[in-house]
Amino acid sequence: MIIYINEVKTEINHECTLYELRDKYKKDADILILNGYPIKKDSHINNFDKITFIKKGEKPKYEELESLMVSRHTPNIHNMLKSSCVAILGLGGLGSNIATSLARIGVGHLILADFDIVEPSNLNRQQYYTSDIGKYKTEALNNHIKHINPFIKVTMVNKLINSFNLHEFNDCKIIIEALDNPNYKAEIANSVLLRMRDKYLISSSGMAGFYDSNIIKTRKIRDKFYICGDETNEAKEGDGLMAPRVSICANHMANLATRIIVGDEI
Amino acid sequence: MKVNGKEYKFEENISIASLLENMGVKKEVVVVEVNLEIIENEVYDNYLLNEDDVVEVIRFVGGG
């Protein structure tokens, strides 16, 4: 029988249980994960099972880290995510949250684009810290992602993105528009839809304030083109962007990207 | 003419630009689809719509 213990292919010649394996390979493990799910009682082992043993609080070696981190990912799904590339245009309230979620779920290559630097008024809703103030948003996020998952490839683009430099994102299957200005949102959408027809485009519109969470939707507009948001509530004086609702919209976008990558959304 | 799924009173020789104006929507913030084709924004002024056209106007609002 072939099984994987902490991602290492292992052959075992006899029937055995999870607890017997733990006692043999990592006696002091207190977290036992079987095929992406933590197990609380002993269980039979089948051919090709993926098993991870973790000792809480123990700092793993770098070589071992990736296999321990992927243990809560559903097998096969993770491989698809790891080999995918997503571009995120704009790293504000939407983009910084999208990048964080996609890094956590294990998207292998993220292209992060923003021309701006982190300033104090960003911190009410964007995934940065006071220690990031003054840094390029691309660099600050790259730094966070390295702490979340050092195995993710990040490409930083410190530019204002418009229809003339969109070709920098040719390598990705999915482009996520997370910009603030509605004119730029429309410019990007028109350019991608007319001239980058092989791309999936996830656009955003309407996520300001603290209106009902449930009016934020993921809407398929046409083949490979989606809009996330309530499509109504714009950011304006007296109706600013706020962390909870912006991140609801951001994670609609991140989940849609995930669904496209694994092929559940066509 | 159908606009965003609803019947719209057709006017002879109406361009995309005039339709957007009638709807009170700025042409800089939209994607316009006519019979499932995306239309370049440069031609909104000259693109005349037909009575049996199906038009979708996707309007973006700010914030992100």
Coordinates of C-alpha atoms in Angstrom, one line a residue, chain B residues 34-64:
Chain B
V34 CA -25.1 45.2 -28.3
N35 CA -26.4 41.8 -29.3
L36 CA -23.6 40.2 -27.2
E37 CA -20.8 42.1 -28.9
I38 CA -18.7 44.5 -26.8
I39 CA -18.6 47.9 -28.4
E40 CA -15.4 50.1 -28.4
N41 CA -16.1 53.3 -26.5
E42 CA -14.6 55.4 -29.3
V43 CA -17.6 54.6 -31.5
Y44 CA -20.4 55.3 -29.1
D45 CA -21.2 58.6 -30.8
N46 CA -21.5 57.1 -34.3
Y47 CA -23.0 53.7 -33.5
L48 CA -26.7 53.9 -34.3
L49 CA -28.9 51.4 -32.7
N50 CA -31.7 49.3 -34.4
E51 CA -35.1 48.6 -33.1
D52 CA -34.5 44.9 -32.6
D53 CA -31.1 45.4 -30.8
V54 CA -30.6 43.9 -27.4
V55 CA -28.4 46.3 -25.4
E56 CA -26.7 45.8 -22.1
V57 CA -25.2 48.7 -20.2
I58 CA -22.9 47.7 -17.4
R59 CA -22.1 50.7 -15.2
F60 CA -19.2 50.8 -12.7
V61 CA -19.4 52.7 -9.5
G62 CA -16.3 53.8 -7.6
G63 CA -14.6 52.2 -4.6
G64 CA -12.1 49.4 -4.2

